[in-house]
Coordinates of C-alpha atoms and ligand atoms in Angstrom, one line a residue:
M1 CA -0.1 0.0 -0.2
K2 CA 2.6 2.5 1.0
N3 CA 4.9 1.5 -2.1
L4 CA 1.7 1.9 -4.5
F5 CA 1.4 5.4 -2.7
K6 CA 5.0 6.3 -3.6
N7 CA 5.1 5.4 -6.9
L8 CA 2.1 7.4 -7.9
I9 CA 3.5 10.2 -6.5
I10 CA 6.8 9.4 -8.3
V11 CA 4.9 9.2 -11.9
L12 CA 2.8 12.3 -11.0
I13 CA 6.2 14.2 -10.4
A14 CA 7.9 12.8 -13.8
F15 CA 4.7 13.8 -15.7
L16 CA 5.0 17.5 -14.2
I17 CA 8.2 17.9 -15.2
I18 CA 7.6 16.5 -18.8
S19 CA 4.9 18.8 -19.4
A20 CA 7.1 21.8 -18.2
L21 CA 9.6 21.0 -20.6
F22 CA 6.8 20.5 -23.3
S23 CA 5.3 24.0 -22.7
V24 CA 9.0 25.3 -22.4
F25 CA 9.8 24.4 -25.9
S26 CA 6.9 24.7 -27.6
K27 CA 5.8 28.3 -26.4
S28 CA 7.3 31.7 -27.2
P29 CA 7.3 34.2 -24.3
T30 CA 5.1 36.8 -26.3
E31 CA 2.1 35.2 -27.6
P32 CA 1.4 36.7 -31.5
K33 CA -2.1 37.0 -32.7
K34 CA -3.6 34.1 -34.3
I35 CA -5.3 34.7 -37.8
T36 CA -6.7 32.2 -40.6
I37 CA -5.6 32.5 -44.1
T38 CA -8.3 34.2 -45.1
E39 CA -7.3 36.8 -43.2
L40 CA -3.6 36.7 -44.3
A41 CA -4.8 37.0 -48.1
Q42 CA -6.5 39.9 -47.2
Q43 CA -4.0 41.7 -45.5
I44 CA -1.7 41.0 -48.1
N45 CA -4.2 42.5 -51.0
E46 CA -4.0 45.5 -48.5
E47 CA -0.2 45.8 -48.4
R48 CA -0.1 45.3 -44.8
V49 CA 2.2 42.5 -44.6
S50 CA 5.9 43.1 -44.7
K51 CA 7.3 39.6 -44.2
I52 CA 6.2 36.2 -43.7
A53 CA 8.5 33.5 -42.2
V54 CA 7.5 30.2 -42.9
E55 CA 8.6 27.1 -40.7
G56 CA 7.1 23.8 -41.8
Q57 CA 3.4 24.5 -40.7
K58 CA 4.1 27.6 -39.0
V59 CA 3.5 31.1 -40.6
T60 CA 5.0 34.0 -38.8
I61 CA 3.9 37.4 -40.3
T62 CA 5.3 40.5 -40.0
L63 CA 3.1 43.5 -40.5
T64 CA 4.2 46.8 -41.6
D65 CA 3.7 48.3 -38.2
N66 CA 6.0 45.6 -36.9
S67 CA 3.3 43.4 -35.1
Q68 CA 3.5 39.9 -35.5
E69 CA 0.8 37.3 -36.5
E70 CA 0.7 33.8 -36.7
T71 CA -1.2 31.1 -38.8
R72 CA -0.9 27.9 -40.0
K73 CA -0.7 26.3 -43.5
E74 CA -1.0 22.7 -44.8
D75 CA 2.4 20.8 -44.9
E76 CA 2.0 19.9 -48.4
A77 CA 1.4 22.9 -50.7
A78 CA 3.7 26.0 -50.9
L79 CA 2.5 29.2 -49.2
S80 CA 2.2 31.2 -52.5
E81 CA 0.1 28.6 -53.9
T82 CA -2.3 28.7 -50.9
L83 CA -2.3 32.5 -51.1
K84 CA -3.0 32.6 -54.8
N85 CA -6.0 29.9 -54.4
Y86 CA -7.4 32.4 -51.6
G87 CA -7.2 34.9 -54.6
V88 CA -4.2 37.3 -53.6
E89 CA -2.7 39.3 -56.5
P90 CA 0.6 37.5 -57.6
Q91 CA 2.4 41.2 -57.6
K92 CA 1.1 41.7 -54.2
I93 CA 2.9 38.2 -53.2
Q94 CA 6.1 39.3 -54.6
K95 CA 6.4 42.6 -52.4
V96 CA 6.2 40.5 -49.6
Q97 CA 9.4 39.1 -48.2
I98 CA 9.0 35.2 -48.0
E99 CA 11.4 33.4 -45.9
T100 CA 11.4 29.6 -45.8
T101 CA 13.0 27.8 -43.0
E102 CA 13.6 23.9 -42.5
I103 CA 12.0 23.4 -38.9
S104 CA 14.8 22.5 -36.6
G105 CA 15.7 18.6 -36.1
L106 CA 15.0 18.8 -32.3
K107 CA 11.7 20.9 -32.7
F108 CA 10.5 18.7 -35.5
W109 CA 10.8 15.5 -33.5
L110 CA 9.4 17.1 -30.3
I111 CA 6.5 18.4 -32.0
N112 CA 5.4 15.6 -34.3
L113 CA 6.7 12.5 -31.8
L114 CA 6.0 14.0 -28.4
P115 CA 2.3 13.3 -28.3
F116 CA 2.8 9.6 -29.2
L117 CA 6.1 9.3 -27.4
L118 CA 4.7 10.6 -23.9
P119 CA 2.0 8.0 -23.1
I120 CA 4.8 5.0 -24.2
L121 CA 7.4 6.9 -22.1
V122 CA 4.9 7.2 -19.1
I123 CA 3.8 3.5 -19.7
G124 CA 7.6 2.4 -19.8
F125 CA 8.4 4.1 -16.7
F126 CA 5.7 2.2 -15.0
L127 CA 6.7 -1.0 -16.1
W128 CA 10.3 -0.2 -15.5
F129 CA 9.1 0.8 -11.9
M130 CA 7.4 -2.3 -11.3
F131 CA 9.8 -4.6 -13.0
R132 CA 12.6 -3.2 -10.3
Q133 CA 9.9 -3.5 -7.5
A134 CA 9.2 -6.9 -8.7
Q135 CA 13.1 -7.8 -8.8
R136 CA 13.7 -6.6 -5.0
G137 CA 10.8 -9.1 -4.2
A138 CA 12.8 -11.9 -5.9
N139 CA 16.2 -10.8 -4.4
Q140 CA 14.2 -11.0 -1.0
A141 CA 13.1 -14.6 -1.7
F142 CA 16.5 -15.7 -2.7
G143 CA 17.9 -14.1 0.6
F144 CA 15.3 -16.2 2.4
T145 CA 17.2 -19.3 1.9
R146 CA 20.4 -17.9 3.3
S147 CA 21.5 -19.1 6.3
L148 CA 20.3 -17.5 9.5
A149 CA 23.4 -18.4 11.8
R150 CA 24.7 -15.6 13.9
M151 CA 28.6 -15.6 13.8
L152 CA 30.7 -14.9 16.7
K153 CA 34.5 -14.5 15.7
P154 CA 37.0 -15.4 18.6
E155 CA 37.7 -11.5 18.8
D156 CA 34.4 -10.6 19.2
N157 CA 32.9 -10.4 22.8
K158 CA 36.1 -10.6 24.6
G159 CA 34.8 -8.5 27.3
Q160 CA 31.9 -10.4 28.8
R161 CA 32.1 -13.7 27.3
T162 CA 30.7 -16.9 28.6
T163 CA 33.6 -19.4 30.0
F164 CA 33.1 -22.7 31.5
K165 CA 33.6 -20.8 34.7
D166 CA 30.1 -19.4 34.5
V167 CA 28.8 -22.8 34.6
A168 CA 28.5 -24.5 37.8
G169 CA 28.7 -28.1 38.1
L170 CA 28.2 -30.3 34.8
E171 CA 31.7 -31.7 35.2
E172 CA 31.6 -34.6 32.8
A173 CA 29.9 -32.4 30.4
K174 CA 32.4 -29.9 30.7
E175 CA 35.4 -32.5 30.3
E176 CA 33.8 -33.7 27.3
L177 CA 33.4 -30.1 25.5
K178 CA 37.0 -29.4 26.5
E179 CA 38.0 -32.1 24.6
V180 CA 36.1 -31.1 21.5
V181 CA 37.7 -27.6 22.1
E182 CA 41.0 -29.2 22.1
F183 CA 40.3 -31.1 18.6
L184 CA 39.7 -27.9 16.9
R185 CA 42.9 -26.1 18.5
T186 CA 45.6 -29.0 17.9
P187 CA 44.0 -31.3 15.4
D188 CA 47.6 -32.6 14.4
K189 CA 47.9 -34.1 18.0
F190 CA 44.6 -36.3 17.5
K191 CA 45.7 -37.2 14.0
S192 CA 49.2 -38.1 14.3
V193 CA 47.8 -41.1 16.6
G194 CA 44.9 -41.9 14.3
A195 CA 42.3 -40.3 16.0
K196 CA 39.4 -39.1 14.2
I197 CA 37.8 -35.9 15.1
P198 CA 34.2 -36.2 16.2
K199 CA 31.8 -34.7 14.0
G200 CA 28.5 -34.0 16.3
V201 CA 28.2 -33.8 19.9
L202 CA 24.6 -33.9 21.2
L203 CA 23.8 -32.3 24.6
I204 CA 20.7 -33.9 26.1
G205 CA 19.0 -32.6 29.0
P206 CA 15.5 -31.1 30.2
P207 CA 14.9 -27.5 30.1
G208 CA 17.0 -24.9 31.8
T209 CA 19.7 -27.3 32.6
G210 CA 22.4 -25.1 30.8
K211 CA 22.5 -26.5 27.4
T212 CA 22.7 -23.2 25.9
L213 CA 24.9 -21.8 28.3
L214 CA 27.5 -24.6 27.8
A215 CA 27.4 -23.9 24.2
R216 CA 28.2 -20.4 24.7
A217 CA 30.8 -21.3 27.0
V218 CA 32.5 -23.5 24.4
S219 CA 32.3 -20.5 22.0
G220 CA 34.2 -18.5 24.8
E221 CA 36.4 -21.1 25.4
A222 CA 37.5 -22.5 21.8
N223 CA 38.8 -19.5 20.1
V224 CA 37.3 -20.6 16.9
S225 CA 34.5 -19.0 14.9
F226 CA 31.6 -20.2 16.3
F227 CA 28.0 -20.4 14.5
H228 CA 24.7 -20.2 16.4
I229 CA 21.2 -21.0 15.1
S230 CA 18.5 -22.3 16.4
G231 CA 16.5 -25.3 14.9
S232 CA 13.2 -23.5 14.4
E233 CA 14.8 -20.8 12.3
F234 CA 15.1 -23.8 9.9
V235 CA 11.7 -24.1 9.7
E236 CA 9.7 -22.2 7.1
L237 CA 6.2 -22.1 5.6
F238 CA 8.1 -22.8 2.3
V239 CA 9.1 -26.5 1.8
G240 CA 12.9 -26.2 0.7
V241 CA 13.9 -23.3 2.4
G242 CA 14.9 -25.1 5.5
A243 CA 17.2 -27.6 3.8
S244 CA 18.7 -24.4 1.6
R245 CA 19.5 -22.9 4.9
V246 CA 21.0 -26.0 6.3
R247 CA 23.3 -25.9 3.2
D248 CA 24.2 -22.4 3.5
T249 CA 24.9 -22.7 7.4
F250 CA 27.2 -25.5 6.5
A251 CA 28.7 -23.5 3.5
Q252 CA 29.5 -20.6 5.9
A253 CA 31.1 -22.7 8.9
K254 CA 33.2 -24.7 6.4
K255 CA 34.7 -21.5 5.0
S256 CA 35.7 -20.2 8.2
A257 CA 36.9 -23.5 9.6
P258 CA 37.9 -24.4 12.1
A259 CA 34.6 -23.7 13.4
I260 CA 31.8 -24.8 16.0
L261 CA 28.3 -24.9 14.6
F262 CA 25.6 -24.9 17.1
I263 CA 22.1 -26.0 16.5
D264 CA 20.0 -25.1 19.4
E265 CA 16.7 -27.0 19.9
L266 CA 17.3 -29.7 17.4
D267 CA 14.3 -31.4 18.1
A268 CA 12.4 -28.6 16.3
I269 CA 13.6 -30.1 13.1
G270 CA 15.2 -33.8 13.9
R271 CA 12.0 -35.4 14.5
H272 CA 11.1 -39.0 13.3
R273 CA 10.9 -39.0 9.6
G274 CA 7.7 -40.6 8.2
A275 CA 5.6 -40.0 11.1
G276 CA 2.7 -37.4 11.0
L277 CA 0.3 -36.0 8.7
G278 CA 0.4 -32.6 6.7
G279 CA 2.8 -30.7 4.7
G280 CA 4.7 -29.0 7.2
H281 CA 6.3 -32.2 8.0
D282 CA 7.7 -32.9 4.6
E283 CA 9.4 -29.2 5.1
R284 CA 10.8 -30.7 8.5
E285 CA 11.8 -34.2 6.5
Q286 CA 13.8 -32.1 4.0
T287 CA 15.7 -30.0 6.3
L288 CA 16.5 -33.3 8.3
N289 CA 17.9 -35.0 5.3
Q290 CA 20.1 -32.0 4.2
I291 CA 21.6 -32.1 8.0
L292 CA 22.3 -35.6 7.5
V293 CA 23.5 -35.3 4.3
E294 CA 25.8 -32.0 5.3
M295 CA 27.4 -34.0 8.3
D296 CA 28.2 -37.2 6.2
G297 CA 29.4 -34.8 3.4
F298 CA 32.4 -33.3 5.7
E299 CA 35.5 -34.1 4.1
P300 CA 37.7 -35.8 6.5
G301 CA 40.0 -33.4 7.9
T302 CA 37.1 -30.6 7.9
Q303 CA 37.5 -28.8 11.1
V304 CA 33.7 -28.1 11.9
I305 CA 32.0 -29.7 14.7
V306 CA 28.6 -29.5 15.5
I307 CA 27.0 -28.9 18.7
S308 CA 23.3 -29.7 19.2
A309 CA 20.8 -29.3 21.9
T310 CA 17.5 -31.1 22.7
N311 CA 15.2 -32.0 25.8
R312 CA 13.6 -34.6 23.5
P313 CA 15.9 -36.9 22.4
D314 CA 13.2 -39.8 22.4
I315 CA 11.8 -38.0 19.2
L316 CA 14.8 -37.5 17.4
D317 CA 15.5 -39.5 14.2
P318 CA 17.6 -42.2 15.1
A319 CA 19.6 -41.6 11.9
L320 CA 20.8 -38.5 13.5
L321 CA 22.1 -40.6 16.3
R322 CA 24.0 -43.0 14.5
P323 CA 27.9 -42.7 14.8
G324 CA 29.7 -40.3 12.5
R325 CA 26.6 -37.9 12.9
F326 CA 26.2 -36.9 16.4
D327 CA 28.4 -39.8 17.9
R328 CA 29.0 -38.0 21.2
R329 CA 25.9 -37.7 23.7
I330 CA 26.3 -35.5 26.9
I331 CA 23.6 -35.9 29.3
L332 CA 22.4 -32.9 31.6
D333 CA 21.2 -34.0 34.6
L334 CA 18.9 -31.3 36.7
P335 CA 21.5 -30.4 39.3
D336 CA 21.8 -32.2 42.8
I337 CA 22.3 -30.1 45.8
S338 CA 25.5 -29.2 45.7
D339 CA 26.0 -28.3 42.4
R340 CA 22.6 -26.3 42.9
E341 CA 24.5 -24.5 45.9
K342 CA 27.2 -23.9 43.0
I343 CA 24.5 -22.5 40.7
L344 CA 23.1 -20.3 43.4
K345 CA 26.4 -18.7 43.9
I346 CA 27.2 -18.0 40.3
H347 CA 24.1 -16.0 39.9
A348 CA 24.7 -14.2 43.5
I349 CA 27.5 -12.7 41.6
G350 CA 26.9 -9.0 41.2
K351 CA 24.2 -9.1 43.7
P352 CA 24.7 -7.6 47.3
I353 CA 24.1 -10.5 49.4
Q354 CA 23.7 -10.3 53.2
K355 CA 26.5 -12.5 55.2
Q356 CA 24.2 -14.7 57.1
V357 CA 22.4 -15.9 54.0
D358 CA 23.4 -19.8 53.7
F359 CA 23.3 -21.1 49.7
R360 CA 23.5 -24.8 51.3
Q361 CA 20.0 -24.2 53.1
I362 CA 18.2 -22.7 49.9
A363 CA 19.7 -25.7 48.0
E364 CA 18.2 -28.1 50.4
R365 CA 15.1 -26.7 49.8
T366 CA 14.9 -26.6 46.1
P367 CA 15.3 -30.4 44.7
G368 CA 14.1 -30.6 41.4
F369 CA 14.9 -26.9 40.3
S370 CA 16.8 -26.7 37.2
G371 CA 19.7 -24.2 36.7
A372 CA 17.5 -21.9 35.1
D373 CA 14.9 -22.1 38.2
L374 CA 17.6 -21.3 40.4
A375 CA 18.8 -18.2 38.2
N376 CA 15.3 -17.1 38.5
L377 CA 15.3 -17.5 42.0
M378 CA 17.9 -15.4 42.8
N379 CA 16.5 -12.7 40.5
E380 CA 13.2 -12.8 42.1
A381 CA 14.9 -12.4 45.7
A382 CA 16.7 -9.4 44.4
I383 CA 13.4 -7.8 42.8
L384 CA 11.8 -8.6 46.4
A385 CA 14.6 -6.9 48.2
A386 CA 14.5 -3.7 45.5
R387 CA 11.0 -3.8 46.5
K388 CA 11.3 -3.2 50.2
N389 CA 14.4 -0.8 49.6
K390 CA 16.8 -2.9 51.3
K391 CA 20.2 -2.7 50.3
E392 CA 20.8 -6.6 50.7
V393 CA 19.3 -9.8 49.8
S394 CA 18.7 -11.8 52.7
M395 CA 17.4 -15.1 53.4
N396 CA 13.7 -13.5 53.9
E397 CA 13.7 -12.8 50.3
L398 CA 15.3 -16.0 48.9
I399 CA 12.8 -18.5 50.9
P400 CA 9.8 -16.7 49.6
S401 CA 11.1 -16.5 46.1
I402 CA 11.5 -20.5 46.1
E403 CA 7.5 -20.6 46.3
K404 CA 7.2 -18.1 44.0
V405 CA 9.2 -19.7 41.4
L406 CA 7.6 -23.1 42.3
L407 CA 4.1 -21.9 42.1
G408 CA 3.9 -18.5 40.5
P409 CA 3.0 -15.5 42.2
E410 CA 0.4 -15.2 45.1
R411 CA -3.0 -13.9 43.8
K412 CA -4.0 -12.0 47.1
S413 CA -6.4 -10.2 45.0
H414 CA -8.3 -13.2 44.5
I415 CA -10.8 -13.2 47.0
L416 CA -12.7 -16.2 48.0
S417 CA -16.1 -16.0 49.3
Q418 CA -17.0 -17.3 53.1
D419 CA -18.3 -20.5 51.6
E420 CA -15.6 -20.8 49.1
K421 CA -12.9 -20.3 51.9
K422 CA -14.4 -22.9 54.0
I423 CA -14.1 -25.8 51.0
A424 CA -10.7 -24.6 50.4
A425 CA -9.3 -24.8 53.9
W426 CA -10.9 -28.4 54.2
H427 CA -9.7 -29.2 50.7
E428 CA -6.1 -28.3 51.5
A429 CA -6.3 -29.8 55.1
G430 CA -7.2 -33.0 53.6
H431 CA -4.1 -33.0 51.0
A432 CA -1.8 -32.0 54.1
L433 CA -3.3 -34.6 56.6
V434 CA -3.2 -37.5 54.4
N435 CA 0.3 -36.7 53.4
A436 CA 1.2 -36.4 57.2
S437 CA -0.3 -39.8 57.8
L438 CA 1.6 -41.7 55.5
P439 CA 5.0 -42.7 55.7
H440 CA 6.5 -42.6 52.5
T441 CA 5.6 -39.2 51.6
D442 CA 7.6 -35.9 51.3
S443 CA 7.3 -33.6 54.5
V444 CA 4.7 -30.6 54.2
R445 CA 6.4 -27.5 54.1
K446 CA 3.4 -25.2 53.9
V447 CA -0.4 -24.9 53.5
S448 CA -2.2 -22.3 52.1
I449 CA -5.6 -21.0 51.1
I450 CA -4.2 -18.0 49.3
A451 CA -4.7 -18.3 45.5
R452 CA -1.4 -18.8 43.6
G453 CA -0.9 -19.2 39.9
R454 CA -3.8 -20.9 38.9
A455 CA -4.5 -22.9 42.0
A456 CA -7.3 -21.6 44.8
G457 CA -5.1 -22.9 47.4
Y458 CA -2.2 -25.2 47.6
T459 CA 0.3 -27.8 50.1
L460 CA 3.6 -27.5 49.1
K461 CA 5.6 -30.4 49.7
L462 CA 9.1 -30.8 49.1
P463 CA 11.5 -34.0 49.2
T464 CA 14.2 -33.9 52.0
E465 CA 16.7 -35.0 49.4
D466 CA 17.2 -35.8 45.8
K467 CA 15.5 -39.0 44.6
H468 CA 16.1 -40.5 41.3
L469 CA 14.3 -44.1 41.7
R470 CA 10.7 -44.3 43.1
T471 CA 8.6 -47.1 44.2
K472 CA 5.1 -48.2 43.8
T473 CA 4.5 -47.9 47.7
E474 CA 5.6 -43.9 47.6
F475 CA 3.6 -43.6 44.1
A476 CA 0.5 -45.2 46.0
E477 CA 0.7 -42.8 48.9
E478 CA 1.1 -40.0 46.5
L479 CA -2.0 -40.8 44.7
A480 CA -3.7 -41.0 48.2
V481 CA -2.3 -37.7 49.1
L482 CA -4.0 -36.6 45.6
M483 CA -7.1 -37.9 46.4
G484 CA -7.2 -36.1 49.8
G485 CA -8.6 -33.1 48.8
F486 CA -11.5 -34.5 46.7
T487 CA -12.2 -36.9 49.7
A488 CA -12.2 -34.4 52.4
E489 CA -14.8 -32.1 50.6
K490 CA -17.1 -35.2 50.1
L491 CA -16.4 -36.2 53.7
V492 CA -17.2 -32.8 55.2
F493 CA -19.6 -31.0 52.7
G494 CA -21.4 -34.2 51.0
E495 CA -20.1 -33.6 47.6
A496 CA -17.1 -32.3 45.8
T497 CA -16.2 -29.0 43.9
T498 CA -14.4 -28.1 40.8
G499 CA -11.5 -27.4 42.8
A500 CA -10.5 -30.8 42.8
G501 CA -10.5 -31.3 39.1
N502 CA -6.6 -30.6 38.6
D503 CA -6.0 -33.3 41.2
L504 CA -8.2 -36.0 39.4
Q505 CA -6.3 -35.2 36.4
Q506 CA -2.8 -35.7 38.0
A507 CA -4.0 -38.7 39.7
T508 CA -5.3 -40.2 36.7
D509 CA -2.0 -39.2 34.7
L510 CA 0.2 -40.8 37.4
A511 CA -2.0 -44.2 37.6
K512 CA -2.0 -44.4 33.9
K513 CA 1.9 -44.1 34.2
L514 CA 2.1 -46.5 36.8
V515 CA 0.3 -49.3 34.5
T516 CA 1.4 -48.4 30.9
R517 CA 5.0 -47.0 31.8
Y518 CA 6.2 -48.6 34.8
G519 CA 4.9 -51.9 34.5
M520 CA 3.6 -51.7 38.4
S521 CA 0.3 -53.3 38.0
E522 CA 0.1 -57.2 39.1
K523 CA -2.4 -58.0 36.4
L524 CA -0.9 -56.6 33.4
G525 CA 2.7 -57.4 34.6
P526 CA 5.9 -55.8 34.0
R527 CA 5.5 -54.3 30.6
T528 CA 5.0 -51.0 28.8
F529 CA 1.7 -50.3 27.0
G530 CA 1.4 -47.7 23.9
E531 CA 4.2 -47.5 21.5
Q532 CA 4.3 -43.5 21.4
E533 CA 4.5 -42.2 18.2
E534 CA 4.3 -38.5 17.8
M535 CA 2.3 -36.8 15.2
I536 CA 2.0 -33.1 14.5
F537 CA -1.5 -32.3 13.1
L538 CA -2.8 -28.6 12.8
G539 CA 0.1 -27.8 15.7
K540 CA -1.3 -30.2 17.6
E541 CA 0.7 -33.5 19.1
I542 CA -1.1 -36.4 18.7
V543 CA -0.3 -39.9 20.4
T544 CA -1.4 -42.9 18.5
E545 CA -0.7 -46.4 17.9
K546 CA -1.6 -49.0 20.4
D547 CA 0.5 -52.0 20.6
Y548 CA -2.1 -53.6 22.4
S549 CA -5.5 -55.3 22.2
E550 CA -8.9 -53.8 23.1
K551 CA -9.2 -56.3 26.1
I552 CA -5.8 -55.2 27.3
A553 CA -6.9 -51.5 26.7
A554 CA -10.2 -52.4 29.0
L555 CA -8.0 -54.0 31.6
I556 CA -5.7 -51.1 31.6
D557 CA -8.6 -48.7 32.4
Q558 CA -9.5 -51.3 35.0
E559 CA -6.3 -50.9 36.7
I560 CA -6.2 -47.2 36.7
D561 CA -9.9 -47.5 38.4
K562 CA -8.5 -49.7 41.2
L563 CA -5.2 -47.6 41.8
I564 CA -7.6 -44.3 42.1
A565 CA -10.4 -46.1 44.2
D566 CA -7.6 -47.5 46.4
A567 CA -6.1 -44.3 46.9
Q568 CA -9.4 -42.7 47.4
K569 CA -10.1 -45.3 50.1
T570 CA -6.8 -44.7 51.6
A571 CA -7.8 -40.8 52.0
Q572 CA -11.1 -41.5 53.6
N573 CA -9.7 -44.1 56.0
V574 CA -7.2 -41.4 57.2
L575 CA -9.6 -38.5 57.2
A576 CA -12.4 -40.2 58.7
S577 CA -10.5 -41.7 61.6
K578 CA -8.7 -38.0 62.5
R579 CA -11.8 -35.9 61.4
S580 CA -11.2 -33.5 64.4
L581 CA -7.5 -33.0 63.3
L582 CA -8.9 -32.4 59.9
D583 CA -10.9 -29.6 61.3
K584 CA -8.5 -28.4 63.6
I585 CA -6.0 -27.7 60.7
A586 CA -9.0 -26.4 58.3
N587 CA -10.2 -23.9 60.7
R588 CA -6.7 -22.8 61.4
L589 CA -6.5 -22.3 57.7
I590 CA -9.3 -19.9 57.5
E591 CA -8.1 -18.1 60.7
K592 CA -4.5 -17.5 59.2
E593 CA -4.7 -18.3 55.7
T594 CA -1.2 -20.0 55.7
I595 CA 0.3 -22.6 57.8
E596 CA 4.0 -22.9 57.8
K597 CA 6.3 -26.3 58.1
E598 CA 6.8 -25.5 62.1
E599 CA 3.2 -25.1 63.1
F600 CA 1.8 -27.8 60.7
E601 CA 4.0 -30.4 62.7
K602 CA 2.8 -29.0 65.8
I603 CA -0.8 -29.2 65.4
I604 CA -0.1 -32.8 64.1
K605 CA 2.0 -33.8 67.2
E606 CA -0.9 -32.2 69.3
G607 CA -3.6 -34.3 67.5
Ligands
ADP701 P1 18.7 -24.9 28.2 O1 19.2 -26.5 28.8 O2 16.9 -25.1 28.3 O3 19.3 -24.4 26.9 P2 19.9 -22.8 29.3 O4 21.5 -23.1 28.8 O5 19.0 -21.5 28.3 O6 19.0 -23.9 29.3 O7 19.9 -22.2 30.9 C1 19.1 -21.0 31.3 C2 19.4 -20.1 32.2 O8 20.0 -20.9 33.4 C3 21.2 -19.9 32.2 O9 21.4 -18.9 31.2 C4 21.8 -19.9 33.3 O10 21.5 -18.3 33.8 C5 21.2 -20.8 34.1 N1 21.7 -21.9 34.2 C6 21.5 -23.4 33.8 N2 22.2 -24.1 34.1 C7 23.3 -23.3 35.0 C8 24.6 -23.8 35.5 N3 24.7 -25.4 35.5 N4 25.4 -23.0 35.7 C9 25.2 -21.7 35.8 N5 24.0 -21.3 35.3 C10 23.0 -22.0 35.0
MG702 MG1 18.3 -23.8 25.5
ZN703 ZN1 -6.0 -30.0 45.7

């Protein structure tokens, strides 16, 4: 629209200039009087004409009184002939001085051709303009396939570059990557003993564990060119664009070898080929194929190493994981307690921290947090301190920040009615009491009926230590705790509310996992059910393909039902037998809205 407007204005201006030129050429400053040939004939007969100048069709007449007139004659006939035909006497014509000049070349052309030429010129100009525009568009379309990779040269960002020092823990990963860096720096050392340089390194780990951070650290340490691109940047609306971008990216990297090419979020392209519906998938498939081709196509000795990161190794195409491609795989786990402490300390750098702050204690309270969560925690604490106008961050800001990161911000404005408050109180008390009454559960840190994130209330439990393996007993008790809210509502008010919906969903998902993933159902035995095959259709992931019969499907449903029914029974038994304790917790919640760990444990002990 804007372009069109601009074009119109340009054409208009061109028009004005041309017509201005035209008028300059065609008009003389003083306009002589226009007369007809008949009048001219009459004037000659009256002997008032002294001179006639003929130029093409134009006849300029100078009268005896020196005034000028103008007329036109036909091209073909001579003026004297014409005048004779108009009845002028020949002697009178001889008296008049007649001067015939050839019309000047330029003037002739202008006068005769401009009327034809002008529209052609205008149209031509238009066409040229549009063509130019189109060409620019085409150039853009070609540039489209160019790589979007950003390059960091070793000499760039010297000032504040990320190094391995900025990455806490992840020692094995750092070792492996240091080796890769060494390959690039001193390839001869490895070649002389016949070792092949690895082509690809795949970083695998849950979100926020520092994959991108590690890659950035490699770029800071390696002193070689570093290209950075995200998998999603290969994926475009048009089929084939991704593939040519891959080609271009690899070409660039090879040109500046030794180089590291970092492809972040590889799962955006590297999905299983052949699974799925719709056109978008073909595009991804071509892009993936191109990556495979490029990685195979490295001539031996090319010093380009591809580093890639994903949090979904399960959906990566097996061909990517074959030796000769991403032959090194580095697993990044969620940090353990000492790593959490180190990460906290790294992110405390640059923030004024009170001396009494014990990062170990924060680390103890944050099992399951990723590096990104911890970085977020430190930031939230700093924000909180600033809001309180404090000069230093203390434990008073750090501890509340844990919950904020875990559950989202408190919504104090979300005010419950008196009835709703009661329901929420008994609901949360139900969770908390069942949890406290079962032996294998995590301890309760906090019970609250203040809305947080999307929950109307919450019971915060945190494990006392990092856990990697879990038993069926633990799961069964977790299910009972999940059912605690629903059961309490039913027990106290006779019916449950929508507030329990999320609990039920979680319980069902967990029960399903026990049966189909962990082989924890006696009836169905130690096997998994349901080959997971993901498809993308209209942006949604559909998991399909059952590898079991309808009969088994019914059995699975039965087993899930049974697990949940058992859990509800357990919760029911606990709550019914400790009804007075339940009421006590609920009433305290209505009164104070939040009960901390110590107070909760005291109530339980008294009861
Ligand atoms: P991802 O694995 O999802 O790529 P990132 O590397 O983007 O995660 O990590 C997000 C942020 O979390 C980092 O920018 C960093 O601040 C923090 N972080 C994660 N892991 C660590 C770690 N091991 N040491 C220090 N900071 C970390
Ligand atoms: Mg990342
Ligand atoms: Zn609940």
